[in-house]
Amino acid sequence: MKNKMPLKENKTVGSDEAGENETYFSYYIKQRTMWISILLSMFLILDIISIFIITNYSFTEIFLYLGILMFILAGGTLAFIYFENNYFWALLGSLTLGLMPVVEIIVVLTKALSGSDLGLAIVSLILGLILCILPIGLVYFRFKFMNKNSEK
């Protein structure tokens, strides 16, 4: 009878551990900062990949293959930054989402581009400049809106 008791306790302990693991997993899934870092790192990886393949493809092809996906990741990152209300993530987002692509596009513009490549490079440059300012602006206006509601 003593042998059965520890087995039963082990099952209980095992089920408690599974419950704790689910609790920890759901806790980390709910953390917005984790999603911001994942989206920023995916954006950064795509940005680095685009640097290496610029020699084999035109700017239009890179924009179509990677640029659209990068803008989707940037939009998701901006949504999480807006709900996080943290200037650190806004600054990190503006550096990663805006400043790095702007520098790369300026380097790409030193090459002789023509036609749609030049047009998409200029549009990407403008969007990159907007993404430099947008994360900090989102957090600023969110704080301003929250303080305005708390004063009433």
PDB file of C-alpha atoms in Angstrom:
ATOM      1  CA  MET A   1       0.000   0.000   0.000  1.00  0.00           C
ATOM      2  CA  LYS A   2       2.902   2.346   0.665  1.00  0.00           C
ATOM      3  CA  ASN A   3       4.158   1.762  -2.874  1.00  0.00           C
ATOM      4  CA  LYS A   4       0.893   2.943  -4.431  1.00  0.00           C
ATOM      5  CA  MET A   5       0.840   6.167  -2.503  1.00  0.00           C
ATOM      6  CA  PRO A   6       4.041   7.651  -3.980  1.00  0.00           C
ATOM      7  CA  LEU A   7       2.916   6.660  -7.465  1.00  0.00           C
ATOM      8  CA  LYS A   8      -0.273   8.543  -6.961  1.00  0.00           C
ATOM      9  CA  GLU A   9       1.644  11.530  -5.623  1.00  0.00           C
ATOM     10  CA  ASN A  10       3.951  11.410  -8.631  1.00  0.00           C
ATOM     11  CA  LYS A  11       0.968  11.561 -10.953  1.00  0.00           C
ATOM     12  CA  THR A  12      -0.379  14.519  -9.039  1.00  0.00           C
ATOM     13  CA  VAL A  13       2.978  16.249  -9.137  1.00  0.00           C
ATOM     14  CA  GLY A  14       3.277  15.553 -12.861  1.00  0.00           C
ATOM     15  CA  SER A  15      -0.151  16.983 -13.564  1.00  0.00           C
ATOM     16  CA  ASP A  16       0.651  20.037 -11.425  1.00  0.00           C
ATOM     17  CA  GLU A  17       3.843  20.571 -13.410  1.00  0.00           C
ATOM     18  CA  ALA A  18       1.886  20.378 -16.645  1.00  0.00           C
ATOM     19  CA  GLY A  19      -0.548  22.922 -15.252  1.00  0.00           C
ATOM     20  CA  GLU A  20       2.292  25.217 -14.215  1.00  0.00           C
ATOM     21  CA  ASN A  21       3.893  24.863 -17.637  1.00  0.00           C
ATOM     22  CA  GLU A  22       0.659  25.885 -19.289  1.00  0.00           C
ATOM     23  CA  THR A  23       0.376  28.811 -16.917  1.00  0.00           C
ATOM     24  CA  TYR A  24       3.917  29.994 -17.663  1.00  0.00           C
ATOM     25  CA  PHE A  25       3.410  29.509 -21.406  1.00  0.00           C
ATOM     26  CA  SER A  26       0.179  31.495 -21.417  1.00  0.00           C
ATOM     27  CA  TYR A  27       1.885  34.188 -19.340  1.00  0.00           C
ATOM     28  CA  TYR A  28       4.688  34.589 -21.881  1.00  0.00           C
ATOM     29  CA  ILE A  29       2.292  34.517 -24.816  1.00  0.00           C
ATOM     30  CA  LYS A  30       0.421  37.440 -23.285  1.00  0.00           C
ATOM     31  CA  GLN A  31       3.574  39.516 -22.920  1.00  0.00           C
ATOM     32  CA  ARG A  32       3.621  42.193 -25.603  1.00  0.00           C
ATOM     33  CA  THR A  33       7.336  42.842 -25.270  1.00  0.00           C
ATOM     34  CA  MET A  34       8.079  39.315 -26.409  1.00  0.00           C
ATOM     35  CA  TRP A  35       6.050  39.856 -29.566  1.00  0.00           C
ATOM     36  CA  ILE A  36       7.715  43.206 -30.194  1.00  0.00           C
ATOM     37  CA  SER A  37      11.155  41.639 -29.970  1.00  0.00           C
ATOM     38  CA  ILE A  38      10.137  38.740 -32.231  1.00  0.00           C
ATOM     39  CA  LEU A  39       8.684  41.062 -34.874  1.00  0.00           C
ATOM     40  CA  LEU A  40      11.655  43.432 -34.708  1.00  0.00           C
ATOM     41  CA  SER A  41      14.113  40.574 -35.052  1.00  0.00           C
ATOM     42  CA  MET A  42      12.204  39.134 -38.023  1.00  0.00           C
ATOM     43  CA  PHE A  43      12.234  42.588 -39.627  1.00  0.00           C
ATOM     44  CA  LEU A  44      15.957  42.871 -38.974  1.00  0.00           C
ATOM     45  CA  ILE A  45      16.650  39.435 -40.487  1.00  0.00           C
ATOM     46  CA  LEU A  46      14.699  40.314 -43.635  1.00  0.00           C
ATOM     47  CA  ASP A  47      16.543  43.616 -43.794  1.00  0.00           C
ATOM     48  CA  ILE A  48      19.917  41.874 -43.612  1.00  0.00           C
ATOM     49  CA  ILE A  49      18.850  39.311 -46.224  1.00  0.00           C
ATOM     50  CA  SER A  50      17.839  42.122 -48.570  1.00  0.00           C
ATOM     51  CA  ILE A  51      21.342  43.624 -48.265  1.00  0.00           C
ATOM     52  CA  PHE A  52      22.961  40.386 -49.357  1.00  0.00           C
ATOM     53  CA  ILE A  53      20.651  39.719 -52.303  1.00  0.00           C
ATOM     54  CA  ILE A  54      20.775  43.258 -53.739  1.00  0.00           C
ATOM     55  CA  THR A  55      23.613  42.159 -56.008  1.00  0.00           C
ATOM     56  CA  ASN A  56      21.540  39.456 -57.711  1.00  0.00           C
ATOM     57  CA  TYR A  57      18.102  41.080 -57.907  1.00  0.00           C
ATOM     58  CA  SER A  58      16.741  44.469 -58.853  1.00  0.00           C
ATOM     59  CA  PHE A  59      15.253  46.773 -56.231  1.00  0.00           C
ATOM     60  CA  THR A  60      11.749  46.101 -57.567  1.00  0.00           C
ATOM     61  CA  GLU A  61      12.137  42.347 -57.062  1.00  0.00           C
ATOM     62  CA  ILE A  62      13.501  42.809 -53.565  1.00  0.00           C
ATOM     63  CA  PHE A  63      10.657  45.192 -52.753  1.00  0.00           C
ATOM     64  CA  LEU A  64       8.105  42.674 -53.992  1.00  0.00           C
ATOM     65  CA  TYR A  65       9.724  39.659 -52.318  1.00  0.00           C
ATOM     66  CA  LEU A  66      10.793  41.107 -48.982  1.00  0.00           C
ATOM     67  CA  GLY A  67       9.601  44.704 -48.759  1.00  0.00           C
ATOM     68  CA  ILE A  68       5.916  43.957 -48.503  1.00  0.00           C
ATOM     69  CA  LEU A  69       6.544  41.363 -45.795  1.00  0.00           C
ATOM     70  CA  MET A  70       8.749  43.860 -43.981  1.00  0.00           C
ATOM     71  CA  PHE A  71       5.951  46.446 -44.032  1.00  0.00           C
ATOM     72  CA  ILE A  72       3.507  43.897 -42.607  1.00  0.00           C
ATOM     73  CA  LEU A  73       5.971  43.107 -39.804  1.00  0.00           C
ATOM     74  CA  ALA A  74       6.455  46.832 -39.220  1.00  0.00           C
ATOM     75  CA  GLY A  75       2.699  47.318 -38.925  1.00  0.00           C
ATOM     76  CA  GLY A  76       2.426  44.517 -36.362  1.00  0.00           C
ATOM     77  CA  THR A  77       5.331  45.937 -34.421  1.00  0.00           C
ATOM     78  CA  LEU A  78       3.755  49.393 -34.421  1.00  0.00           C
ATOM     79  CA  ALA A  79       0.494  47.951 -33.088  1.00  0.00           C
ATOM     80  CA  PHE A  80       2.296  46.239 -30.204  1.00  0.00           C
ATOM     81  CA  ILE A  81       4.355  49.370 -29.490  1.00  0.00           C
ATOM     82  CA  TYR A  82       1.144  51.419 -29.365  1.00  0.00           C
ATOM     83  CA  PHE A  83      -0.425  49.113 -26.793  1.00  0.00           C
ATOM     84  CA  GLU A  84       2.777  48.711 -24.763  1.00  0.00           C
ATOM     85  CA  ASN A  85       3.145  52.463 -24.003  1.00  0.00           C
ATOM     86  CA  ASN A  86       6.886  52.272 -23.534  1.00  0.00           C
ATOM     87  CA  TYR A  87       9.311  54.833 -24.934  1.00  0.00           C
ATOM     88  CA  PHE A  88      12.195  52.354 -24.873  1.00  0.00           C
ATOM     89  CA  TRP A  89      10.415  50.036 -27.327  1.00  0.00           C
ATOM     90  CA  ALA A  90       9.352  53.051 -29.368  1.00  0.00           C
ATOM     91  CA  LEU A  91      12.955  54.224 -29.666  1.00  0.00           C
ATOM     92  CA  LEU A  92      14.185  50.733 -30.480  1.00  0.00           C
ATOM     93  CA  GLY A  93      11.396  50.363 -33.026  1.00  0.00           C
ATOM     94  CA  SER A  94      12.176  53.672 -34.683  1.00  0.00           C
ATOM     95  CA  LEU A  95      15.848  52.765 -34.958  1.00  0.00           C
ATOM     96  CA  THR A  96      15.148  49.305 -36.343  1.00  0.00           C
ATOM     97  CA  LEU A  97      12.102  50.024 -38.487  1.00  0.00           C
ATOM     98  CA  GLY A  98      13.111  53.403 -39.815  1.00  0.00           C
ATOM     99  CA  LEU A  99      16.737  54.311 -39.520  1.00  0.00           C
ATOM    100  CA  MET A 100      18.337  51.079 -40.733  1.00  0.00           C
ATOM    101  CA  PRO A 101      16.278  50.816 -43.948  1.00  0.00           C
ATOM    102  CA  VAL A 102      16.788  54.533 -44.634  1.00  0.00           C
ATOM    103  CA  VAL A 103      20.568  54.141 -44.458  1.00  0.00           C
ATOM    104  CA  GLU A 104      20.432  51.067 -46.691  1.00  0.00           C
ATOM    105  CA  ILE A 105      18.192  52.748 -49.235  1.00  0.00           C
ATOM    106  CA  ILE A 106      20.525  55.750 -49.364  1.00  0.00           C
ATOM    107  CA  VAL A 107      23.372  53.335 -50.116  1.00  0.00           C
ATOM    108  CA  VAL A 108      21.235  51.653 -52.798  1.00  0.00           C
ATOM    109  CA  LEU A 109      20.409  55.043 -54.323  1.00  0.00           C
ATOM    110  CA  THR A 110      24.098  55.633 -54.960  1.00  0.00           C
ATOM    111  CA  LYS A 111      23.859  52.939 -57.640  1.00  0.00           C
ATOM    112  CA  ALA A 112      22.451  53.892 -61.012  1.00  0.00           C
ATOM    113  CA  LEU A 113      18.739  53.110 -60.688  1.00  0.00           C
ATOM    114  CA  SER A 114      16.143  53.855 -63.307  1.00  0.00           C
ATOM    115  CA  GLY A 115      12.429  53.513 -63.857  1.00  0.00           C
ATOM    116  CA  SER A 116      10.433  51.560 -61.308  1.00  0.00           C
ATOM    117  CA  ASP A 117      13.524  50.752 -59.235  1.00  0.00           C
ATOM    118  CA  LEU A 118      14.142  54.453 -58.625  1.00  0.00           C
ATOM    119  CA  GLY A 119      10.453  55.106 -57.904  1.00  0.00           C
ATOM    120  CA  LEU A 120      10.178  52.275 -55.390  1.00  0.00           C
ATOM    121  CA  ALA A 121      13.463  53.302 -53.762  1.00  0.00           C
ATOM    122  CA  ILE A 122      12.157  56.842 -53.251  1.00  0.00           C
ATOM    123  CA  VAL A 123       8.826  55.544 -51.885  1.00  0.00           C
ATOM    124  CA  SER A 124      10.728  53.202 -49.552  1.00  0.00           C
ATOM    125  CA  LEU A 125      12.912  56.079 -48.408  1.00  0.00           C
ATOM    126  CA  ILE A 126       9.859  58.186 -47.575  1.00  0.00           C
ATOM    127  CA  LEU A 127       8.213  55.260 -45.746  1.00  0.00           C
ATOM    128  CA  GLY A 128      11.443  54.638 -43.833  1.00  0.00           C
ATOM    129  CA  LEU A 129      11.565  58.274 -42.749  1.00  0.00           C
ATOM    130  CA  ILE A 130       7.952  58.023 -41.586  1.00  0.00           C
ATOM    131  CA  LEU A 131       8.805  54.839 -39.666  1.00  0.00           C
ATOM    132  CA  CYS A 132      11.608  56.748 -37.906  1.00  0.00           C
ATOM    133  CA  ILE A 133       9.081  59.104 -36.339  1.00  0.00           C
ATOM    134  CA  LEU A 134       5.903  57.020 -36.109  1.00  0.00           C
ATOM    135  CA  PRO A 135       6.693  54.713 -33.115  1.00  0.00           C
ATOM    136  CA  ILE A 136       7.635  57.600 -30.836  1.00  0.00           C
ATOM    137  CA  GLY A 137       4.687  59.627 -32.084  1.00  0.00           C
ATOM    138  CA  LEU A 138       2.286  56.756 -31.365  1.00  0.00           C
ATOM    139  CA  VAL A 139       3.489  56.391 -27.786  1.00  0.00           C
ATOM    140  CA  TYR A 140       3.469  60.162 -27.231  1.00  0.00           C
ATOM    141  CA  PHE A 141      -0.103  60.561 -28.469  1.00  0.00           C
ATOM    142  CA  ARG A 142      -1.236  57.504 -26.512  1.00  0.00           C
ATOM    143  CA  PHE A 143       0.193  58.996 -23.289  1.00  0.00           C
ATOM    144  CA  LYS A 144      -1.324  62.375 -24.134  1.00  0.00           C
ATOM    145  CA  PHE A 145      -4.726  60.787 -24.753  1.00  0.00           C
ATOM    146  CA  MET A 146      -4.558  58.743 -21.528  1.00  0.00           C
ATOM    147  CA  ASN A 147      -3.566  61.820 -19.462  1.00  0.00           C
ATOM    148  CA  LYS A 148      -6.351  63.844 -21.048  1.00  0.00           C
ATOM    149  CA  ASN A 149      -8.905  61.206 -20.025  1.00  0.00           C
ATOM    150  CA  SER A 150      -7.512  60.933 -16.477  1.00  0.00           C
ATOM    151  CA  GLU A 151      -7.848  64.714 -15.945  1.00  0.00           C
ATOM    152  CA  LYS A 152     -11.578  64.643 -16.634  1.00  0.00           C
TER     153      LYS A 152
END
